[in-house]
mmCIF file with all atom_site columns, C-alpha atoms in Angstrom:
data_model
loop_
_atom_site.group_PDB
_atom_site.id
_atom_site.type_symbol
_atom_site.label_atom_id
_atom_site.label_alt_id
_atom_site.label_comp_id
_atom_site.label_asym_id
_atom_site.label_entity_id
_atom_site.label_seq_id
_atom_site.pdbx_PDB_ins_code
_atom_site.Cartn_x
_atom_site.Cartn_y
_atom_site.Cartn_z
_atom_site.occupancy
_atom_site.B_iso_or_equiv
_atom_site.pdbx_formal_charge
_atom_site.auth_seq_id
_atom_site.auth_comp_id
_atom_site.auth_asym_id
_atom_site.auth_atom_id
_atom_site.pdbx_PDB_model_num
ATOM 1   C CA . ASN B 1 1   ? 0.000   0.000  0.000   1.00 66.00 ? 1   ASN B CA 1
ATOM 2   C CA . ALA B 1 2   ? 2.272   2.801  -1.238  1.00 78.00 ? 2   ALA B CA 1
ATOM 3   C CA . GLY B 1 3   ? -0.391  5.553  -1.433  1.00 94.00 ? 3   GLY B CA 1
ATOM 4   C CA . VAL B 1 4   ? 1.318   8.849  -2.296  1.00 97.00 ? 4   VAL B CA 1
ATOM 5   C CA . THR B 1 5   ? 5.079   8.669  -2.841  1.00 96.00 ? 5   THR B CA 1
ATOM 6   C CA . GLN B 1 6   ? 7.279   11.762 -2.917  1.00 97.00 ? 6   GLN B CA 1
ATOM 7   C CA . THR B 1 7   ? 10.932  11.996 -3.875  1.00 95.00 ? 7   THR B CA 1
ATOM 8   C CA . PRO B 1 8   ? 13.366  13.150 -2.663  1.00 96.00 ? 8   PRO B CA 1
ATOM 9   C CA . LYS B 1 9   ? 12.764  13.308 1.104   1.00 95.00 ? 9   LYS B CA 1
ATOM 10  C CA . PHE B 1 10  ? 15.486  15.903 1.661   1.00 96.00 ? 10  PHE B CA 1
ATOM 11  C CA . GLN B 1 11  ? 17.212  18.358 -0.669  1.00 96.00 ? 11  GLN B CA 1
ATOM 12  C CA . VAL B 1 12  ? 19.640  21.239 -0.267  1.00 97.00 ? 12  VAL B CA 1
ATOM 13  C CA . LEU B 1 13  ? 19.968  23.733 -3.116  1.00 96.00 ? 13  LEU B CA 1
ATOM 14  C CA . LYS B 1 14  ? 21.983  26.852 -3.729  1.00 97.00 ? 14  LYS B CA 1
ATOM 15  C CA . THR B 1 15  ? 20.162  30.028 -4.731  1.00 97.00 ? 15  THR B CA 1
ATOM 16  C CA . GLY B 1 16  ? 19.470  29.957 -8.460  1.00 97.00 ? 16  GLY B CA 1
ATOM 17  C CA . GLN B 1 17  ? 19.620  26.192 -8.884  1.00 97.00 ? 17  GLN B CA 1
ATOM 18  C CA . SER B 1 18  ? 16.668  24.305 -10.323 1.00 96.00 ? 18  SER B CA 1
ATOM 19  C CA . MET B 1 19  ? 15.078  21.058 -9.294  1.00 96.00 ? 19  MET B CA 1
ATOM 20  C CA . THR B 1 20  ? 11.963  18.965 -9.727  1.00 97.00 ? 20  THR B CA 1
ATOM 21  C CA . LEU B 1 21  ? 10.017  17.321 -6.916  1.00 98.00 ? 21  LEU B CA 1
ATOM 22  C CA . GLN B 1 22  ? 8.351   14.097 -7.967  1.00 97.00 ? 22  GLN B CA 1
ATOM 23  C CA . CYS B 1 23  ? 5.017   12.737 -6.772  1.00 97.00 ? 23  CYS B CA 1
ATOM 24  C CA . ALA B 1 24  ? 3.169   9.565  -7.717  1.00 97.00 ? 24  ALA B CA 1
ATOM 25  C CA . GLN B 1 25  ? -0.025  7.987  -6.405  1.00 97.00 ? 25  GLN B CA 1
ATOM 26  C CA . ASP B 1 26  ? -1.275  4.450  -6.921  1.00 96.00 ? 26  ASP B CA 1
ATOM 27  C CA . MET B 1 27  ? -4.894  4.928  -5.777  1.00 95.00 ? 27  MET B CA 1
ATOM 28  C CA . ASN B 1 28  ? -6.306  5.820  -9.213  1.00 94.00 ? 28  ASN B CA 1
ATOM 29  C CA . HIS B 1 29  ? -7.155  9.289  -7.917  1.00 94.00 ? 29  HIS B CA 1
ATOM 30  C CA . ASN B 1 30  ? -8.207  12.006 -10.326 1.00 94.00 ? 30  ASN B CA 1
ATOM 31  C CA . SER B 1 31  ? -6.997  15.091 -8.427  1.00 93.00 ? 31  SER B CA 1
ATOM 32  C CA . MET B 1 32  ? -3.509  15.940 -7.202  1.00 95.00 ? 32  MET B CA 1
ATOM 33  C CA . TYR B 1 33  ? -2.077  18.862 -5.222  1.00 96.00 ? 33  TYR B CA 1
ATOM 34  C CA . TRP B 1 34  ? 1.150   20.495 -4.134  1.00 97.00 ? 34  TRP B CA 1
ATOM 35  C CA . TYR B 1 35  ? 1.315   22.294 -0.761  1.00 97.00 ? 35  TYR B CA 1
ATOM 36  C CA . ARG B 1 36  ? 4.060   23.970 1.168   1.00 97.00 ? 36  ARG B CA 1
ATOM 37  C CA . GLN B 1 37  ? 4.158   24.057 4.961   1.00 96.00 ? 37  GLN B CA 1
ATOM 38  C CA . ASP B 1 38  ? 6.021   26.735 6.867   1.00 94.00 ? 38  ASP B CA 1
ATOM 39  C CA . PRO B 1 39  ? 6.102   27.321 10.641  1.00 87.00 ? 39  PRO B CA 1
ATOM 40  C CA . GLY B 1 40  ? 3.083   29.335 11.739  1.00 82.00 ? 40  GLY B CA 1
ATOM 41  C CA . MET B 1 41  ? 1.662   29.436 8.207   1.00 83.00 ? 41  MET B CA 1
ATOM 42  C CA . GLY B 1 42  ? -0.136  26.121 7.950   1.00 87.00 ? 42  GLY B CA 1
ATOM 43  C CA . LEU B 1 43  ? -0.559  24.378 4.607   1.00 93.00 ? 43  LEU B CA 1
ATOM 44  C CA . ARG B 1 44  ? -0.666  26.649 1.580   1.00 94.00 ? 44  ARG B CA 1
ATOM 45  C CA . LEU B 1 45  ? -1.709  25.389 -1.828  1.00 94.00 ? 45  LEU B CA 1
ATOM 46  C CA . ILE B 1 46  ? 0.810   25.989 -4.619  1.00 97.00 ? 46  ILE B CA 1
ATOM 47  C CA . TYR B 1 47  ? -0.830  24.299 -7.600  1.00 97.00 ? 47  TYR B CA 1
ATOM 48  C CA . TYR B 1 48  ? -3.401  21.608 -8.147  1.00 95.00 ? 48  TYR B CA 1
ATOM 49  C CA . SER B 1 49  ? -4.642  19.372 -10.935 1.00 95.00 ? 49  SER B CA 1
ATOM 50  C CA . ALA B 1 50  ? -8.340  18.591 -10.731 1.00 91.00 ? 50  ALA B CA 1
ATOM 51  C CA . SER B 1 51  ? -8.012  15.934 -13.411 1.00 91.00 ? 51  SER B CA 1
ATOM 52  C CA . GLU B 1 52  ? -5.467  14.590 -15.861 1.00 91.00 ? 52  GLU B CA 1
ATOM 53  C CA . GLY B 1 53  ? -4.605  17.261 -18.391 1.00 90.00 ? 53  GLY B CA 1
ATOM 54  C CA . THR B 1 54  ? -5.535  20.270 -16.233 1.00 93.00 ? 54  THR B CA 1
ATOM 55  C CA . THR B 1 55  ? -3.576  22.381 -13.771 1.00 96.00 ? 55  THR B CA 1
ATOM 56  C CA . ASP B 1 56  ? -4.558  25.469 -11.784 1.00 95.00 ? 56  ASP B CA 1
ATOM 57  C CA . LYS B 1 57  ? -2.819  27.963 -9.541  1.00 95.00 ? 57  LYS B CA 1
ATOM 58  C CA . GLY B 1 58  ? -3.350  27.888 -5.834  1.00 93.00 ? 58  GLY B CA 1
ATOM 59  C CA . GLU B 1 59  ? -2.630  30.487 -3.185  1.00 91.00 ? 59  GLU B CA 1
ATOM 60  C CA . VAL B 1 60  ? 1.170   30.756 -3.666  1.00 95.00 ? 60  VAL B CA 1
ATOM 61  C CA . PRO B 1 61  ? 2.146   29.757 -7.249  1.00 97.00 ? 61  PRO B CA 1
ATOM 62  C CA . ASN B 1 62  ? 4.916   32.294 -7.931  1.00 96.00 ? 62  ASN B CA 1
ATOM 63  C CA . GLY B 1 63  ? 8.312   30.697 -8.567  1.00 96.00 ? 63  GLY B CA 1
ATOM 64  C CA . TYR B 1 64  ? 6.874   27.253 -9.302  1.00 98.00 ? 64  TYR B CA 1
ATOM 65  C CA . ASN B 1 65  ? 5.679   25.254 -12.287 1.00 97.00 ? 65  ASN B CA 1
ATOM 66  C CA . VAL B 1 66  ? 3.865   21.935 -12.401 1.00 97.00 ? 66  VAL B CA 1
ATOM 67  C CA . SER B 1 67  ? 3.315   19.093 -14.826 1.00 97.00 ? 67  SER B CA 1
ATOM 68  C CA . ARG B 1 68  ? 0.577   16.474 -14.650 1.00 96.00 ? 68  ARG B CA 1
ATOM 69  C CA . LEU B 1 69  ? 2.541   13.845 -16.528 1.00 89.00 ? 69  LEU B CA 1
ATOM 70  C CA . ASN B 1 70  ? -0.259  11.265 -16.446 1.00 95.00 ? 70  ASN B CA 1
ATOM 71  C CA . LYS B 1 71  ? -2.995  10.254 -14.031 1.00 95.00 ? 71  LYS B CA 1
ATOM 72  C CA . ARG B 1 72  ? -0.464  8.907  -11.513 1.00 97.00 ? 72  ARG B CA 1
ATOM 73  C CA . GLU B 1 73  ? 2.241   11.569 -11.538 1.00 97.00 ? 73  GLU B CA 1
ATOM 74  C CA . PHE B 1 74  ? 2.319   15.276 -10.693 1.00 98.00 ? 74  PHE B CA 1
ATOM 75  C CA . SER B 1 75  ? 5.677   17.058 -10.516 1.00 97.00 ? 75  SER B CA 1
ATOM 76  C CA . LEU B 1 76  ? 6.638   20.443 -9.052  1.00 98.00 ? 76  LEU B CA 1
ATOM 77  C CA . ARG B 1 77  ? 9.540   22.395 -10.552 1.00 98.00 ? 77  ARG B CA 1
ATOM 78  C CA . LEU B 1 78  ? 11.554  25.233 -9.085  1.00 96.00 ? 78  LEU B CA 1
ATOM 79  C CA . GLU B 1 79  ? 13.300  26.936 -12.006 1.00 93.00 ? 79  GLU B CA 1
ATOM 80  C CA . SER B 1 80  ? 15.508  29.271 -9.968  1.00 96.00 ? 80  SER B CA 1
ATOM 81  C CA . ALA B 1 81  ? 15.383  28.469 -6.282  1.00 96.00 ? 81  ALA B CA 1
ATOM 82  C CA . ALA B 1 82  ? 15.282  31.285 -3.722  1.00 97.00 ? 82  ALA B CA 1
ATOM 83  C CA . PRO B 1 83  ? 15.807  31.161 0.071   1.00 97.00 ? 83  PRO B CA 1
ATOM 84  C CA . SER B 1 84  ? 12.098  32.050 0.490   1.00 96.00 ? 84  SER B CA 1
ATOM 85  C CA . GLN B 1 85  ? 11.303  28.650 -1.014  1.00 97.00 ? 85  GLN B CA 1
ATOM 86  C CA . THR B 1 86  ? 12.896  26.849 1.929   1.00 97.00 ? 86  THR B CA 1
ATOM 87  C CA . SER B 1 87  ? 9.981   24.802 3.219   1.00 97.00 ? 87  SER B CA 1
ATOM 88  C CA . VAL B 1 88  ? 8.463   21.355 3.573   1.00 97.00 ? 88  VAL B CA 1
ATOM 89  C CA . TYR B 1 89  ? 6.576   20.376 0.441   1.00 98.00 ? 89  TYR B CA 1
ATOM 90  C CA . PHE B 1 90  ? 3.666   17.945 0.461   1.00 98.00 ? 90  PHE B CA 1
ATOM 91  C CA . CYS B 1 91  ? 1.988   16.255 -2.442  1.00 98.00 ? 91  CYS B CA 1
ATOM 92  C CA . ALA B 1 92  ? -1.580  15.029 -1.979  1.00 97.00 ? 92  ALA B CA 1
ATOM 93  C CA . SER B 1 93  ? -4.245  13.281 -4.021  1.00 96.00 ? 93  SER B CA 1
ATOM 94  C CA . SER B 1 94  ? -7.984  12.818 -3.848  1.00 93.00 ? 94  SER B CA 1
ATOM 95  C CA . LEU B 1 95  ? -10.446 10.691 -5.751  1.00 90.00 ? 95  LEU B CA 1
ATOM 96  C CA . HIS B 1 96  ? -12.197 13.817 -6.997  1.00 80.00 ? 96  HIS B CA 1
ATOM 97  C CA . ARG B 1 97  ? -12.616 17.496 -6.209  1.00 76.00 ? 97  ARG B CA 1
ATOM 98  C CA . GLY B 1 98  ? -15.670 19.011 -4.574  1.00 73.00 ? 98  GLY B CA 1
ATOM 99  C CA . VAL B 1 99  ? -18.133 17.386 -2.217  1.00 66.00 ? 99  VAL B CA 1
ATOM 100 C CA . ASP B 1 100 ? -16.579 14.820 0.116   1.00 70.00 ? 100 ASP B CA 1
ATOM 101 C CA . GLU B 1 101 ? -13.072 15.623 -1.149  1.00 80.00 ? 101 GLU B CA 1
ATOM 102 C CA . LYS B 1 102 ? -10.632 13.613 1.008   1.00 89.00 ? 102 LYS B CA 1
ATOM 103 C CA . LEU B 1 103 ? -6.910  14.257 0.708   1.00 94.00 ? 103 LEU B CA 1
ATOM 104 C CA . PHE B 1 104 ? -4.205  11.631 1.062   1.00 96.00 ? 104 PHE B CA 1
ATOM 105 C CA . PHE B 1 105 ? -0.763  13.104 1.665   1.00 97.00 ? 105 PHE B CA 1
ATOM 106 C CA . GLY B 1 106 ? 2.759   11.955 0.966   1.00 97.00 ? 106 GLY B CA 1
ATOM 107 C CA . SER B 1 107 ? 5.382   12.148 3.710   1.00 96.00 ? 107 SER B CA 1
ATOM 108 C CA . GLY B 1 108 ? 6.913   15.368 2.429   1.00 96.00 ? 108 GLY B CA 1
ATOM 109 C CA . THR B 1 109 ? 10.127  16.795 0.973   1.00 97.00 ? 109 THR B CA 1
ATOM 110 C CA . GLN B 1 110 ? 12.225  19.020 3.206   1.00 97.00 ? 110 GLN B CA 1
ATOM 111 C CA . LEU B 1 111 ? 13.905  21.612 0.979   1.00 97.00 ? 111 LEU B CA 1
ATOM 112 C CA . SER B 1 112 ? 16.573  24.071 2.068   1.00 97.00 ? 112 SER B CA 1
ATOM 113 C CA . VAL B 1 113 ? 17.735  26.822 -0.266  1.00 97.00 ? 113 VAL B CA 1
ATOM 114 C CA . LEU B 1 114 ? 20.993  28.446 0.792   1.00 96.00 ? 114 LEU B CA 1
ATOM 115 C CA . THR W 2 1   ? -10.928 34.407 0.354   1.00 63.00 ? 1   THR W CA 1
ATOM 116 C CA . GLN W 2 2   ? -12.196 31.905 2.897   1.00 68.00 ? 2   GLN W CA 1
ATOM 117 C CA . LEU W 2 3   ? -10.107 31.807 6.073   1.00 86.00 ? 3   LEU W CA 1
ATOM 118 C CA . LEU W 2 4   ? -10.080 29.329 8.943   1.00 93.00 ? 4   LEU W CA 1
ATOM 119 C CA . GLU W 2 5   ? -8.775  30.437 12.327  1.00 95.00 ? 5   GLU W CA 1
ATOM 120 C CA . GLN W 2 6   ? -7.662  27.730 14.727  1.00 96.00 ? 6   GLN W CA 1
ATOM 121 C CA . SER W 2 7   ? -7.220  28.178 18.466  1.00 95.00 ? 7   SER W CA 1
ATOM 122 C CA . PRO W 2 8   ? -5.258  27.733 20.512  1.00 96.00 ? 8   PRO W CA 1
ATOM 123 C CA . GLN W 2 9   ? -2.070  27.676 18.452  1.00 95.00 ? 9   GLN W CA 1
ATOM 124 C CA . PHE W 2 10  ? -0.237  25.605 21.049  1.00 96.00 ? 10  PHE W CA 1
ATOM 125 C CA . LEU W 2 11  ? -1.525  23.401 23.852  1.00 97.00 ? 11  LEU W CA 1
ATOM 126 C CA . SER W 2 12  ? 0.499   21.424 26.377  1.00 97.00 ? 12  SER W CA 1
ATOM 127 C CA . ILE W 2 13  ? -1.407  19.237 28.823  1.00 96.00 ? 13  ILE W CA 1
ATOM 128 C CA . GLN W 2 14  ? -0.894  16.314 31.169  1.00 97.00 ? 14  GLN W CA 1
ATOM 129 C CA . GLU W 2 15  ? -1.981  12.813 30.293  1.00 97.00 ? 15  GLU W CA 1
ATOM 130 C CA . GLY W 2 16  ? -5.589  12.216 31.352  1.00 97.00 ? 16  GLY W CA 1
ATOM 131 C CA . GLU W 2 17  ? -6.777  15.797 30.909  1.00 97.00 ? 17  GLU W CA 1
ATOM 132 C CA . ASN W 2 18  ? -9.564  16.852 28.564  1.00 97.00 ? 18  ASN W CA 1
ATOM 133 C CA . LEU W 2 19  ? -9.151  19.526 25.892  1.00 97.00 ? 19  LEU W CA 1
ATOM 134 C CA . THR W 2 20  ? -11.020 21.319 23.137  1.00 98.00 ? 20  THR W CA 1
ATOM 135 C CA . VAL W 2 21  ? -9.589  22.987 20.050  1.00 98.00 ? 21  VAL W CA 1
ATOM 136 C CA . TYR W 2 22  ? -11.534 25.296 17.808  1.00 97.00 ? 22  TYR W CA 1
ATOM 137 C CA . CYS W 2 23  ? -11.787 26.096 14.120  1.00 97.00 ? 23  CYS W CA 1
ATOM 138 C CA . ASN W 2 24  ? -13.665 29.272 13.218  1.00 95.00 ? 24  ASN W CA 1
ATOM 139 C CA . SER W 2 25  ? -14.537 31.188 10.078  1.00 93.00 ? 25  SER W CA 1
ATOM 140 C CA . SER W 2 26  ? -16.807 33.961 8.879   1.00 91.00 ? 26  SER W CA 1
ATOM 141 C CA . SER W 2 27  ? -17.534 31.859 5.779   1.00 90.00 ? 27  SER W CA 1
ATOM 142 C CA . VAL W 2 28  ? -19.952 28.983 5.329   1.00 91.00 ? 28  VAL W CA 1
ATOM 143 C CA . PHE W 2 29  ? -18.444 25.653 4.315   1.00 90.00 ? 29  PHE W CA 1
ATOM 144 C CA . SER W 2 30  ? -20.088 22.681 2.620   1.00 88.00 ? 30  SER W CA 1
ATOM 145 C CA . SER W 2 31  ? -18.077 20.384 4.848   1.00 90.00 ? 31  SER W CA 1
ATOM 146 C CA . LEU W 2 32  ? -15.221 20.552 7.281   1.00 93.00 ? 32  LEU W CA 1
ATOM 147 C CA . GLN W 2 33  ? -12.416 18.068 7.796   1.00 95.00 ? 33  GLN W CA 1
ATOM 148 C CA . TRP W 2 34  ? -9.972  17.426 10.621  1.00 97.00 ? 34  TRP W CA 1
ATOM 149 C CA . TYR W 2 35  ? -6.485  16.052 9.999   1.00 97.00 ? 35  TYR W CA 1
ATOM 150 C CA . ARG W 2 36  ? -3.704  15.015 12.382  1.00 97.00 ? 36  ARG W CA 1
ATOM 151 C CA . GLN W 2 37  ? -0.058  15.371 11.444  1.00 96.00 ? 37  GLN W CA 1
ATOM 152 C CA . GLU W 2 38  ? 2.814   13.704 13.269  1.00 94.00 ? 38  GLU W CA 1
ATOM 153 C CA . PRO W 2 39  ? 6.445   14.886 12.978  1.00 90.00 ? 39  PRO W CA 1
ATOM 154 C CA . GLY W 2 40  ? 8.045   13.965 9.667   1.00 90.00 ? 40  GLY W CA 1
ATOM 155 C CA . GLU W 2 41  ? 4.786   12.788 8.131   1.00 94.00 ? 41  GLU W CA 1
ATOM 156 C CA . GLY W 2 42  ? 1.966   14.205 6.052   1.00 96.00 ? 42  GLY W CA 1
ATOM 157 C CA . PRO W 2 43  ? -1.458  14.979 7.522   1.00 97.00 ? 43  PRO W CA 1
ATOM 158 C CA . VAL W 2 44  ? -3.895  12.094 7.899   1.00 97.00 ? 44  VAL W CA 1
ATOM 159 C CA . LEU W 2 45  ? -7.654  12.591 7.643   1.00 96.00 ? 45  LEU W CA 1
ATOM 160 C CA . LEU W 2 46  ? -9.529  11.912 10.900  1.00 96.00 ? 46  LEU W CA 1
ATOM 161 C CA . VAL W 2 47  ? -13.100 12.882 10.077  1.00 95.00 ? 47  VAL W CA 1
ATOM 162 C CA . THR W 2 48  ? -15.383 14.861 7.770   1.00 93.00 ? 48  THR W CA 1
ATOM 163 C CA . VAL W 2 49  ? -18.465 16.674 9.081   1.00 93.00 ? 49  VAL W CA 1
ATOM 164 C CA . VAL W 2 50  ? -21.090 17.737 6.579   1.00 90.00 ? 50  VAL W CA 1
ATOM 165 C CA . THR W 2 51  ? -24.363 18.674 8.254   1.00 91.00 ? 51  THR W CA 1
ATOM 166 C CA . GLY W 2 52  ? -24.797 21.715 10.502  1.00 92.00 ? 52  GLY W CA 1
ATOM 167 C CA . GLY W 2 53  ? -24.908 20.576 14.125  1.00 93.00 ? 53  GLY W CA 1
ATOM 168 C CA . GLU W 2 54  ? -23.419 17.188 13.279  1.00 94.00 ? 54  GLU W CA 1
ATOM 169 C CA . VAL W 2 55  ? -21.456 15.380 15.970  1.00 97.00 ? 55  VAL W CA 1
ATOM 170 C CA . LYS W 2 56  ? -19.063 12.532 15.171  1.00 96.00 ? 56  LYS W CA 1
ATOM 171 C CA . LYS W 2 57  ? -17.095 10.416 17.608  1.00 96.00 ? 57  LYS W CA 1
ATOM 172 C CA . LEU W 2 58  ? -13.850 8.611  16.973  1.00 95.00 ? 58  LEU W CA 1
ATOM 173 C CA . LYS W 2 59  ? -12.956 6.743  20.180  1.00 95.00 ? 59  LYS W CA 1
ATOM 174 C CA . ARG W 2 60  ? -11.957 9.540  22.615  1.00 97.00 ? 60  ARG W CA 1
ATOM 175 C CA . LEU W 2 61  ? -12.258 12.284 19.973  1.00 97.00 ? 61  LEU W CA 1
ATOM 176 C CA . THR W 2 62  ? -15.534 14.158 19.461  1.00 97.00 ? 62  THR W CA 1
ATOM 177 C CA . PHE W 2 63  ? -15.978 16.442 16.458  1.00 97.00 ? 63  PHE W CA 1
ATOM 178 C CA . GLN W 2 64  ? -18.791 18.963 16.112  1.00 97.00 ? 64  GLN W CA 1
ATOM 179 C CA . PHE W 2 65  ? -19.834 21.102 13.152  1.00 95.00 ? 65  PHE W CA 1
ATOM 180 C CA . GLY W 2 66  ? -21.526 24.380 14.042  1.00 94.00 ? 66  GLY W CA 1
ATOM 181 C CA . ASP W 2 67  ? -25.188 24.870 13.214  1.00 93.00 ? 67  ASP W CA 1
ATOM 182 C CA . ALA W 2 68  ? -24.338 27.591 10.702  1.00 93.00 ? 68  ALA W CA 1
ATOM 183 C CA . ARG W 2 69  ? -21.510 25.495 9.193   1.00 92.00 ? 69  ARG W CA 1
ATOM 184 C CA . LYS W 2 70  ? -18.955 28.234 9.913   1.00 93.00 ? 70  LYS W CA 1
ATOM 185 C CA . ASP W 2 71  ? -17.099 26.612 12.789  1.00 94.00 ? 71  ASP W CA 1
ATOM 186 C CA . SER W 2 72  ? -16.087 23.295 14.289  1.00 96.00 ? 72  SER W CA 1
ATOM 187 C CA . SER W 2 73  ? -14.578 21.922 17.457  1.00 97.00 ? 73  SER W CA 1
ATOM 188 C CA . LEU W 2 74  ? -12.536 18.891 18.409  1.00 97.00 ? 74  LEU W CA 1
ATOM 189 C CA . HIS W 2 75  ? -12.784 17.599 21.974  1.00 98.00 ? 75  HIS W CA 1
ATOM 190 C CA . ILE W 2 76  ? -10.387 14.975 23.293  1.00 97.00 ? 76  ILE W CA 1
ATOM 191 C CA . THR W 2 77  ? -11.284 13.109 26.463  1.00 97.00 ? 77  THR W CA 1
ATOM 192 C CA . ALA W 2 78  ? -8.548  11.724 28.702  1.00 97.00 ? 78  ALA W CA 1
ATOM 193 C CA . ALA W 2 79  ? -5.696  12.726 26.396  1.00 97.00 ? 79  ALA W CA 1
ATOM 194 C CA . GLN W 2 80  ? -2.832  10.294 25.908  1.00 97.00 ? 80  GLN W CA 1
ATOM 195 C CA . PRO W 2 81  ? 0.749   10.849 24.686  1.00 96.00 ? 81  PRO W CA 1
ATOM 196 C CA . GLY W 2 82  ? -0.250  9.191  21.411  1.00 95.00 ? 82  GLY W CA 1
ATOM 197 C CA . ASP W 2 83  ? -2.600  12.134 20.753  1.00 96.00 ? 83  ASP W CA 1
ATOM 198 C CA . THR W 2 84  ? 0.409   14.445 20.408  1.00 96.00 ? 84  THR W CA 1
ATOM 199 C CA . GLY W 2 85  ? 0.571   16.109 17.016  1.00 96.00 ? 85  GLY W CA 1
ATOM 200 C CA . LEU W 2 86  ? -0.565  18.991 14.843  1.00 96.00 ? 86  LEU W CA 1
ATOM 201 C CA . TYR W 2 87  ? -4.342  19.152 14.363  1.00 97.00 ? 87  TYR W CA 1
ATOM 202 C CA . LEU W 2 88  ? -5.504  20.862 11.180  1.00 97.00 ? 88  LEU W CA 1
ATOM 203 C CA . CYS W 2 89  ? -9.003  21.775 10.125  1.00 96.00 ? 89  CYS W CA 1
ATOM 204 C CA . ALA W 2 90  ? -9.853  22.199 6.449   1.00 94.00 ? 90  ALA W CA 1
ATOM 205 C CA . GLY W 2 91  ? -12.983 23.642 4.876   1.00 92.00 ? 91  GLY W CA 1
ATOM 206 C CA . GLU W 2 92  ? -14.556 22.650 1.593   1.00 88.00 ? 92  GLU W CA 1
ATOM 207 C CA . GLY W 2 93  ? -16.446 25.480 -0.036  1.00 78.00 ? 93  GLY W CA 1
ATOM 208 C CA . GLY W 2 94  ? -17.561 24.176 -3.392  1.00 71.00 ? 94  GLY W CA 1
ATOM 209 C CA . ASN W 2 95  ? -15.511 25.044 -6.454  1.00 75.00 ? 95  ASN W CA 1
ATOM 210 C CA . THR W 2 96  ? -12.346 26.033 -4.606  1.00 78.00 ? 96  THR W CA 1
ATOM 211 C CA . PRO W 2 97  ? -9.836  23.538 -3.197  1.00 86.00 ? 97  PRO W CA 1
ATOM 212 C CA . LEU W 2 98  ? -9.778  22.811 0.518   1.00 89.00 ? 98  LEU W CA 1
ATOM 213 C CA . VAL W 2 99  ? -8.748  25.718 2.737   1.00 89.00 ? 99  VAL W CA 1
ATOM 214 C CA . PHE W 2 100 ? -6.585  24.769 5.716   1.00 93.00 ? 100 PHE W CA 1
ATOM 215 C CA . GLY W 2 101 ? -6.267  26.469 9.080   1.00 94.00 ? 101 GLY W CA 1
ATOM 216 C CA . LYS W 2 102 ? -2.805  27.008 10.566  1.00 94.00 ? 102 LYS W CA 1
ATOM 217 C CA . GLY W 2 103 ? -3.252  24.219 13.074  1.00 95.00 ? 103 GLY W CA 1
ATOM 218 C CA . THR W 2 104 ? -3.150  23.543 16.795  1.00 96.00 ? 104 THR W CA 1
ATOM 219 C CA . ARG W 2 105 ? 0.016   21.887 18.047  1.00 96.00 ? 105 ARG W CA 1
ATOM 220 C CA . LEU W 2 106 ? -0.871  19.551 20.921  1.00 97.00 ? 106 LEU W CA 1
ATOM 221 C CA . SER W 2 107 ? 1.629   18.054 23.315  1.00 97.00 ? 107 SER W CA 1
ATOM 222 C CA . VAL W 2 108 ? 0.421   15.482 25.843  1.00 97.00 ? 108 VAL W CA 1
ATOM 223 C CA . ILE W 2 109 ? 2.914   14.850 28.613  1.00 96.00 ? 109 ILE W CA 1
ATOM 224 C CA . ALA W 2 110 ? 2.996   11.486 30.362  1.00 94.00 ? 110 ALA W CA 1
#
């Protein structure tokens, strides 16, 4: 029972470097999400994909891009990392959006940008 | 923008005590969810409440949705160290994705 799998678990970048965070789910869910979690700020939505082939901005999309590669995979890319992007990133999935939307989360990626 | 305010932010209690945490908003939500997050892990869904006034129980945890569907509470009876974690409420408002509160960090001391 893998659920939602995120890689890597930890990453250290220098300012200006790029990287892609990977996320895959094996629950045949339609919707996928990327959140960041910072102390005192709770979970903030970066981007989401309501269904395969669609992506939408969340609350804090600046500095990020996403790709819904297929139904299983949803990646988050930082093109030019900044110290303000130091955070814990969570990928989540749900069967569908809307009524009775239930999120299943991965275990997170801790990213430090120096 | 729909906002969810959680209180208290931090709570440290002794094993065996009771506690209540709150999730409040000025907006109406179709449903409200509670998640628990342990260190180094992602949040895990505990319960969803849908109907105004609804009460759900999960062992020693009691969840209530306000009559006007703008607020919710989580009551824990006889807290145990295993209840330690970050409790997050999240509101579902229709076409927009779930909105999360900032959480209540609970520490239960043996």
